[in-house]
Every structure is written in structure tokens, then in C-alpha cells.
Amino acid sequence: MLKITLTSQQKTNLELRHKKMRDVRRCYRIKVVLLKSEDWPVSTMAKALRNSESSINSYLNDCLKKGKLTPENGGSKSGLNDEKMRQLIDYISEEWGVNYLPPYSPNLNPIEQLWKVLNKHSRNNEYFVTTKEFRQKTNHFFYEAIPKIGASLINRVNDNVEMMQPAY
């Protein structure tokens, strides 16, 4: 295995990235590179990091040969350019219709809508000392409050999606 030599600035930068990084996989790769730069044997790193030697060797090979610290788990690359993608979207829109939704839209999610009603009737401005109290209040909502207010929920909790025209 080749030796990894880092300048003090590179090491400081990696340690800072490791400290700020939220992606555990990237943190792990940074740890492997830092430990290898400190001449740790792969077998010792594997024991310390609770991983296999083959995984650590794979991380090191990626770093040395490809110069990358991030895993490639983003799926396949598109074979379409922007123009082809636009044509495909236009064709699908004309043939079947397309609903443009934001990545996460709680107002379109019936469970989120029901959770809002539950909060209003059972949770708002209340502190529960135990989970048992919370569970009792929640059960009361589902078994006693919903039968009483069920008719009014038909208009509030639904999965109706309004068709919109694309912005492009």
C-alpha cells in the first residue's frame, strides 16, 4: 500500500472537515486517510474503526487513485442532455400529464394533515410528563374525538392535488 503524505495544512483542513461533516460515510473516509497519513497499519485501523481491512483498502485506493473522499452512491448518470430531457418531459406531460410537487410538501400529505388536527385537539400547549400520558391523550383523540369530528375532517384531510401548469 502506498504511503499518504499530508502537509500540516492539508491535515488541519481534513480534521476541520471531519469535525463539521454530517455524513458519517465521508467522516469515515477522512478518518482512514488521516490515520494512514500517521502510518497506521491497515489491520490496526480495521480494529480501531470496527471495519474490514478490505473496506479500508478500498477507501484508500479511492483516495489515492481517484483523489476522492466521498462515496459514489448517487445512482447512475443521465444519458440525456437538457434538450432531450425537456423533450421527454413535454412528451410525457402531453400523453399522461405530470404533477409538479415540491420534494417535501406536508400540506399534500394526509398523514401530516391528520397530525395537525391531532395537535390542535390533543397536544397544543400541553406538557406530558410521561409517554403514557401522551399515549392516553392520543388514543382519546383517535377513539373518542375522531368519531365526533369525523365529518369535518373530510374537507381537511385529503390527498387532492391541484393540477398546475409547469413554470418553464
mmCIF file of C-alpha atoms in Angstrom:
data_model
loop_
_atom_site.group_PDB
_atom_site.id
_atom_site.type_symbol
_atom_site.label_atom_id
_atom_site.label_comp_id
_atom_site.label_asym_id
_atom_site.label_seq_id
_atom_site.Cartn_x
_atom_site.Cartn_y
_atom_site.Cartn_z
ATOM 1 C CA MET A 1 0.000 0.000 0.000
ATOM 2 C CA LEU A 2 1.272 3.430 -0.884
ATOM 3 C CA LYS A 3 2.054 5.978 1.768
ATOM 4 C CA ILE A 4 -0.149 9.032 2.195
ATOM 5 C CA THR A 5 1.761 12.198 2.982
ATOM 6 C CA LEU A 6 -0.184 15.237 4.092
ATOM 7 C CA THR A 7 1.129 18.701 4.792
ATOM 8 C CA SER A 8 0.183 20.193 8.139
ATOM 9 C CA GLN A 9 -2.265 22.477 6.302
ATOM 10 C CA GLN A 10 -3.907 19.542 4.491
ATOM 11 C CA LYS A 11 -4.146 17.632 7.760
ATOM 12 C CA THR A 12 -5.693 20.640 9.532
ATOM 13 C CA ASN A 13 -8.179 21.080 6.681
ATOM 14 C CA LEU A 14 -9.168 17.404 6.787
ATOM 15 C CA GLU A 15 -9.574 17.478 10.562
ATOM 16 C CA LEU A 16 -11.766 20.563 10.243
ATOM 17 C CA ARG A 17 -13.847 18.906 7.505
ATOM 18 C CA HIS A 18 -14.187 15.825 9.696
ATOM 19 C CA LYS A 19 -15.399 17.927 12.604
ATOM 20 C CA LYS A 20 -18.009 19.775 10.509
ATOM 21 C CA MET A 21 -19.080 16.825 8.332
ATOM 22 C CA ARG A 22 -22.517 15.333 8.960
ATOM 23 C CA ASP A 23 -22.275 12.448 6.506
ATOM 24 C CA VAL A 24 -20.930 9.505 8.511
ATOM 25 C CA ARG A 25 -19.527 7.778 5.416
ATOM 26 C CA ARG A 26 -17.445 10.810 4.495
ATOM 27 C CA CYS A 27 -16.242 11.180 8.089
ATOM 28 C CA TYR A 28 -15.177 7.565 8.000
ATOM 29 C CA ARG A 29 -13.156 8.055 4.823
ATOM 30 C CA ILE A 30 -11.485 11.144 6.269
ATOM 31 C CA LYS A 31 -10.537 9.154 9.391
ATOM 32 C CA VAL A 32 -8.990 6.428 7.242
ATOM 33 C CA VAL A 33 -6.907 8.949 5.283
ATOM 34 C CA LEU A 34 -5.773 10.751 8.440
ATOM 35 C CA LEU A 35 -4.796 7.511 10.168
ATOM 36 C CA LYS A 36 -2.925 6.268 7.096
ATOM 37 C CA SER A 37 -1.033 9.563 6.930
ATOM 38 C CA GLU A 38 0.060 8.854 10.518
ATOM 39 C CA ASP A 39 1.440 5.474 9.363
ATOM 40 C CA TRP A 40 -1.210 3.323 10.986
ATOM 41 C CA PRO A 41 -1.245 -0.216 9.555
ATOM 42 C CA VAL A 42 -4.471 -1.218 7.810
ATOM 43 C CA SER A 43 -5.037 -4.070 10.279
ATOM 44 C CA THR A 44 -4.863 -1.658 13.235
ATOM 45 C CA MET A 45 -7.220 0.794 11.508
ATOM 46 C CA ALA A 46 -9.672 -2.033 10.834
ATOM 47 C CA LYS A 47 -9.712 -2.982 14.511
ATOM 48 C CA ALA A 48 -9.939 0.613 15.748
ATOM 49 C CA LEU A 49 -12.678 1.602 13.291
ATOM 50 C CA ARG A 50 -14.561 -1.701 13.524
ATOM 51 C CA ASN A 51 -14.445 -2.333 9.802
ATOM 52 C CA SER A 52 -12.891 -4.873 7.473
ATOM 53 C CA GLU A 53 -9.409 -4.478 6.050
ATOM 54 C CA SER A 54 -10.829 -4.802 2.535
ATOM 55 C CA SER A 55 -13.150 -1.818 3.103
ATOM 56 C CA ILE A 56 -10.291 0.288 4.397
ATOM 57 C CA ASN A 57 -8.088 -0.722 1.467
ATOM 58 C CA SER A 58 -10.931 0.199 -0.874
ATOM 59 C CA TYR A 59 -11.248 3.644 0.751
ATOM 60 C CA LEU A 60 -7.508 4.192 0.481
ATOM 61 C CA ASN A 61 -7.447 3.108 -3.170
ATOM 62 C CA ASP A 62 -10.275 5.524 -3.964
ATOM 63 C CA CYS A 63 -8.378 8.315 -2.273
ATOM 64 C CA LEU A 64 -5.015 7.552 -3.846
ATOM 65 C CA LYS A 65 -6.089 6.608 -7.363
ATOM 66 C CA LYS A 66 -9.153 8.779 -7.851
ATOM 67 C CA GLY A 67 -8.410 11.566 -5.382
ATOM 68 C CA LYS A 68 -11.821 11.382 -3.764
ATOM 69 C CA LEU A 69 -13.073 11.245 -0.215
ATOM 70 C CA THR A 70 -16.773 10.903 -0.989
ATOM 71 C CA PRO A 71 -18.511 7.646 -1.871
ATOM 72 C CA GLU A 72 -20.344 7.456 -5.185
ATOM 73 C CA ASN A 73 -23.822 6.343 -4.171
ATOM 74 C CA GLY A 74 -25.792 8.846 -6.175
ATOM 75 C CA GLY A 75 -27.211 6.470 -8.770
ATOM 76 C CA SER A 76 -26.458 6.419 -12.454
ATOM 77 C CA LYS A 77 -25.708 9.462 -14.569
ATOM 78 C CA SER A 78 -28.334 10.606 -17.019
ATOM 79 C CA GLY A 79 -27.772 9.751 -20.653
ATOM 80 C CA LEU A 80 -29.920 12.715 -21.683
ATOM 81 C CA ASN A 81 -28.796 16.277 -22.171
ATOM 82 C CA ASP A 82 -31.024 19.201 -21.113
ATOM 83 C CA GLU A 83 -32.756 19.437 -24.500
ATOM 84 C CA LYS A 84 -33.572 15.707 -24.647
ATOM 85 C CA MET A 85 -34.801 15.823 -21.037
ATOM 86 C CA ARG A 86 -37.123 18.744 -21.854
ATOM 87 C CA GLN A 87 -38.488 16.864 -24.903
ATOM 88 C CA LEU A 88 -39.114 13.778 -22.777
ATOM 89 C CA ILE A 89 -40.926 15.796 -20.090
ATOM 90 C CA ASP A 90 -43.033 17.553 -22.737
ATOM 91 C CA TYR A 91 -43.976 14.231 -24.340
ATOM 92 C CA ILE A 92 -44.921 12.608 -21.016
ATOM 93 C CA SER A 93 -46.869 15.725 -19.985
ATOM 94 C CA GLU A 94 -48.889 15.666 -23.211
ATOM 95 C CA GLU A 95 -49.549 11.924 -23.133
ATOM 96 C CA TRP A 96 -50.217 11.293 -19.437
ATOM 97 C CA GLY A 97 -49.938 14.565 -17.511
ATOM 98 C CA VAL A 98 -47.380 15.468 -14.885
ATOM 99 C CA ASN A 99 -47.944 16.793 -11.375
ATOM 100 C CA TYR A 100 -45.088 19.005 -10.238
ATOM 101 C CA LEU A 101 -44.657 18.558 -6.498
ATOM 102 C CA PRO A 102 -42.025 20.009 -4.201
ATOM 103 C CA PRO A 103 -39.592 17.482 -2.660
ATOM 104 C CA TYR A 104 -41.492 17.573 0.630
ATOM 105 C CA SER A 105 -44.905 19.104 0.921
ATOM 106 C CA PRO A 106 -46.696 18.460 4.229
ATOM 107 C CA ASN A 107 -49.846 20.207 3.028
ATOM 108 C CA LEU A 108 -50.219 17.457 0.385
ATOM 109 C CA ASN A 109 -49.592 14.594 2.818
ATOM 110 C CA PRO A 110 -52.781 13.295 4.514
ATOM 111 C CA ILE A 111 -50.825 11.936 7.490
ATOM 112 C CA GLU A 112 -49.316 15.381 8.114
ATOM 113 C CA GLN A 113 -52.784 16.910 7.838
ATOM 114 C CA LEU A 114 -54.159 14.440 10.394
ATOM 115 C CA TRP A 115 -51.162 15.117 12.672
ATOM 116 C CA LYS A 116 -52.040 18.827 12.555
ATOM 117 C CA VAL A 117 -55.618 18.070 13.655
ATOM 118 C CA LEU A 118 -54.324 15.760 16.411
ATOM 119 C CA ASN A 119 -52.017 18.524 17.658
ATOM 120 C CA LYS A 120 -54.851 21.021 17.716
ATOM 121 C CA HIS A 121 -57.176 18.724 19.672
ATOM 122 C CA SER A 122 -54.740 16.867 21.912
ATOM 123 C CA ARG A 123 -51.255 18.329 22.147
ATOM 124 C CA ASN A 124 -51.102 22.087 21.714
ATOM 125 C CA ASN A 125 -49.937 23.937 24.826
ATOM 126 C CA GLU A 126 -49.730 20.765 26.898
ATOM 127 C CA TYR A 127 -46.751 19.220 28.601
ATOM 128 C CA PHE A 128 -46.784 15.467 29.116
ATOM 129 C CA VAL A 129 -44.657 14.210 31.992
ATOM 130 C CA THR A 130 -44.689 10.633 30.744
ATOM 131 C CA THR A 131 -45.145 8.907 27.435
ATOM 132 C CA LYS A 132 -48.118 7.128 28.978
ATOM 133 C CA GLU A 133 -49.942 10.469 29.328
ATOM 134 C CA PHE A 134 -49.165 11.331 25.710
ATOM 135 C CA ARG A 135 -50.335 7.908 24.551
ATOM 136 C CA GLN A 136 -53.595 8.228 26.519
ATOM 137 C CA LYS A 137 -54.311 11.656 25.051
ATOM 138 C CA THR A 138 -53.530 10.397 21.540
ATOM 139 C CA ASN A 139 -55.740 7.325 21.991
ATOM 140 C CA HIS A 140 -58.524 9.571 23.267
ATOM 141 C CA PHE A 141 -58.228 11.592 20.057
ATOM 142 C CA PHE A 142 -58.421 8.549 17.783
ATOM 143 C CA TYR A 143 -61.141 6.644 19.655
ATOM 144 C CA GLU A 144 -63.341 9.432 21.005
ATOM 145 C CA ALA A 145 -62.654 12.742 19.241
ATOM 146 C CA ILE A 146 -62.461 11.496 15.650
ATOM 147 C CA PRO A 147 -65.930 9.869 15.721
ATOM 148 C CA LYS A 148 -67.337 13.229 16.831
ATOM 149 C CA ILE A 149 -65.430 15.441 14.354
ATOM 150 C CA GLY A 150 -65.051 12.920 11.534
ATOM 151 C CA ALA A 151 -67.403 14.667 9.123
ATOM 152 C CA SER A 152 -65.430 17.906 9.343
ATOM 153 C CA LEU A 153 -62.178 16.067 8.550
ATOM 154 C CA ILE A 154 -63.341 15.056 5.076
ATOM 155 C CA ASN A 155 -62.537 18.526 3.757
ATOM 156 C CA ARG A 156 -59.376 18.987 5.854
ATOM 157 C CA VAL A 157 -57.582 15.654 5.491
ATOM 158 C CA ASN A 158 -57.355 14.570 1.860
ATOM 159 C CA ASP A 159 -54.916 13.834 -0.887
ATOM 160 C CA ASN A 160 -56.451 16.092 -3.509
ATOM 161 C CA VAL A 161 -53.753 17.517 -5.736
ATOM 162 C CA GLU A 162 -54.457 20.568 -7.854
ATOM 163 C CA MET A 163 -53.111 20.305 -11.381
ATOM 164 C CA MET A 164 -50.727 23.155 -12.139
ATOM 165 C CA GLN A 165 -49.029 24.292 -15.304
ATOM 166 C CA PRO A 166 -45.234 23.909 -15.411
ATOM 167 C CA ALA A 167 -43.276 27.130 -14.928
ATOM 168 C CA TYR A 168 -40.940 26.664 -17.903
#
